[in-house]
Amino acid sequence: MPSHQSAQVNTLPHPDGSATVSSNGYTVLCTVNGPLEAQRRDEQPLEAFIEVHIRPANGVGGPPERSLESTLLSFLHPIILTPALPRSLIQITLQILSVPPTAQTLRTGSAASVARIALLPSLAHAAQLALLAARIPMRTVACVASLAVVEGTGEVGVVGVGETGGGKVEAVHAVGYSRQGKCLLWEMSGRGDGRGMKAVEGEARRRCLVEGGKGEDVVMGGVEGRREDLMGWLEGTIGGWLKGQQRWKGES
Amino acid sequence: ALSLPAPIFAALAPSSFLLAHLTQPQSSTKKRKRPSVRPNGRLATESRVPVINTNSLAHANGSAVVRLGDTAVVAGIKGELLYAKDIPNPPPSSKRLREVGGSAPPLDEDDEAKSLAELGLLVPNVELSTGSHPAHLPGTAPTALAQTLAERLLETLQETRLVSLDQLEIWGSRSTMARDEEEMDVDASEEQRDDDGDETGKESIMAYWAIYIDILFISLDGNAFDAAWGAVMAALKNTTLPHAWWDEEREMILCDADLERSRSLTLRGLPVSVSFGIFDSTAEPRMTNSTAGADAAEANLGSGRWLLTDLDDSEETACKESISAVVDGASGALQLRKLQKVGGGVADLAVMEEVLKLAEQRWKEWKRIL
């Protein structure tokens, strides 16, 4: 699973926090600045004001980016401990660096909604890593898995968005879980029903959190001692960066 | 004691105001618990009844006014011609041929959706800056909310495959003279000559109808997307396109003024958008509720959490978590076509199942009036 993901923290020198994340063939660079002084009309007396900007890989942003921004903002709002920084501004800017060449090959109704769902994990992970690097207080950390429901015989087949292998896709989902196992995001597009949702929920939980994945699916080729769920990967990434930050302590 | 009039309380602390209403003390004389009532007088899962007026605009191909309480939306549909020769990189589907007067070769469902999106034949636009809401000042650029709504409408139109491509195609055969002229202009390759050989006696797509969907909010009191989607559905259902044909001599599309010969759009299925909000009074530590006690009305999600349907404006500011579903029950069992849940972690799988159940009821309600 996380084998095709990669992340780097603090890739840029000047912003308060930054991160580059690649998954599903998308690469996203996120910078976070904050807490800054908010404009008077944006200032909120009891909590921080969050601004999210998304810039596409080419051209200037349009309605699709505005729509993604509003989704990402609602996703991040309960994660960031906004009451800790009242009257301030947290500015989150995401630049999409590269998109997969086969972005439109999934066979489902709307190529736009598939692209959107395939992009959401990179955006969510990059934003959170950059927020952590900027030392913005946060309630929790959440990871997002993008899944595809493949048309099968009876059984509901749920695979990663990049693992459909040319099969007919019934629906695509992006599901996000916090460390505490709370579902913070669920976007779906396609055809589905209650039964399909149950299968997607189980698979998403398994991919996001280690509790769901225990005992089954021993990952081949994984580095020993490294958890192979998304949360483990996210924690490992930020842990590795923190270790690098604190190296000077040991050298004294 | 300091007391505030209700409207000022509602404006200062919308969350506390909503909580105070939802947990109204019960009358001790009655044994049965009274359900929670929202400030607008509705029960927790009671929605506003949609009211639809269709074809009220004289110059549009189709139009509808939809009201959900104090949210009022006008949708106007205008068909415009897009000539095939003006399309820079036409998709493969626009190079199909058919016998004169015959039926067109059928398209794969996925190719159709792809062509429709690539050609951009459905163009929704949302206008909020009409004085509909204090947050959207008239005369300003489209706000992020307006752009988000337009994008969601477009995605939903594409995902549900509501309008089939073949209704938007206008076929015709080019005159031999025009074809000869073109051949003289273009350095005809062998392949092209082969194509032309096939073309004699056959028709190709000369133009498309591009459907412009303009949505104007007259008044916005929450639940913008449900109202906008309802207006799109009602307007598309009542859209008629004039009979159009390719005139070989003039080399242009002509439209018949005769209304008898115009045809109405047929839509696939009946998708309906249903939105919910979750009010979590426990997420805000500042909020204390003196009336909460053994006698208070119970929360429908337990421990100070409510699932509310069809939020109005003040409830939207108080509810951080939102669930929005597009469902279609036209083919028997209820199908979920689109889902968006963000803003909090209260809703789990059990809540989602409840959401689907409520969405089915709401779908039937919309079906009756659409």
Coordinates of C-alpha atoms in Angstrom, one line a residue, chain A residues 52-135:
Chain A
V52 CA -6.7 27.0 1.8
H53 CA -5.4 27.7 -1.7
I54 CA -4.9 25.0 -4.3
R55 CA -3.0 25.7 -7.5
P56 CA -3.3 23.2 -10.4
A57 CA -0.4 21.6 -12.2
N58 CA -0.8 24.0 -15.1
G59 CA -2.8 27.1 -15.6
V60 CA -4.6 29.1 -13.0
G61 CA -7.2 27.7 -10.5
G62 CA -10.8 27.6 -11.5
P63 CA -14.1 26.2 -10.1
P64 CA -12.7 22.6 -9.7
E65 CA -9.9 24.0 -7.4
R66 CA -12.4 26.1 -5.4
S67 CA -14.5 23.0 -4.8
L68 CA -11.4 21.0 -3.7
E69 CA -10.4 23.9 -1.4
S70 CA -13.7 24.0 0.4
T71 CA -13.6 20.2 0.9
L72 CA -10.1 20.3 2.2
L73 CA -10.9 23.2 4.5
S74 CA -13.9 21.4 6.0
F75 CA -11.6 18.3 6.4
L76 CA -8.8 20.2 8.2
H77 CA -11.0 22.4 10.4
P78 CA -11.8 19.8 13.0
I79 CA -8.2 18.6 12.9
I80 CA -6.5 21.9 13.6
L81 CA -6.9 23.1 17.2
T82 CA -8.3 26.5 16.0
P83 CA -9.3 27.8 19.5
A84 CA -5.6 27.7 20.5
L85 CA -4.8 30.5 18.0
P86 CA -7.6 33.0 18.2
R87 CA -7.7 36.0 15.9
S88 CA -4.9 34.7 13.7
L89 CA -4.6 33.3 10.2
I90 CA -3.3 30.0 9.1
Q91 CA -2.5 30.0 5.4
I92 CA -2.3 26.7 3.6
T93 CA -1.1 26.7 0.0
L94 CA -1.0 23.5 -2.1
Q95 CA 0.7 23.4 -5.5
I96 CA 0.1 20.3 -7.6
L97 CA 3.4 19.5 -9.1
S98 CA 2.6 16.6 -11.3
V99 CA -0.4 14.6 -12.4
P100 CA -0.4 11.0 -13.7
P101 CA -0.4 10.7 -17.5
T102 CA -3.3 8.2 -17.3
A103 CA -5.5 10.5 -15.2
Q104 CA -8.6 9.9 -17.3
T105 CA -8.4 6.2 -17.9
L106 CA -10.6 5.0 -15.1
R107 CA -13.9 3.9 -16.6
T108 CA -16.6 5.7 -14.6
G109 CA -19.1 8.4 -15.2
S110 CA -17.1 11.5 -14.5
A111 CA -13.4 11.7 -15.1
A112 CA -13.4 14.9 -13.0
S113 CA -14.7 13.2 -9.9
V114 CA -12.2 10.3 -10.3
A115 CA -9.3 12.7 -10.6
R116 CA -10.6 14.6 -7.5
I117 CA -10.8 11.5 -5.4
A118 CA -7.4 10.2 -6.5
L119 CA -5.9 13.6 -5.6
L120 CA -7.5 14.0 -2.1
P121 CA -5.0 11.7 -0.2
S122 CA -2.0 13.7 -1.5
L123 CA -3.6 17.0 -0.6
A124 CA -4.8 15.8 2.9
H125 CA -1.4 14.2 3.8
A126 CA 0.7 17.1 2.4
A127 CA -1.4 19.6 4.3
Q128 CA -1.2 17.8 7.6
L129 CA 2.6 17.1 7.3
A130 CA 3.2 20.8 6.6
L131 CA 1.0 21.9 9.5
L132 CA 2.9 19.6 11.8
A133 CA 6.2 21.0 10.4
A134 CA 4.9 24.5 11.1
R135 CA 4.1 23.5 14.7

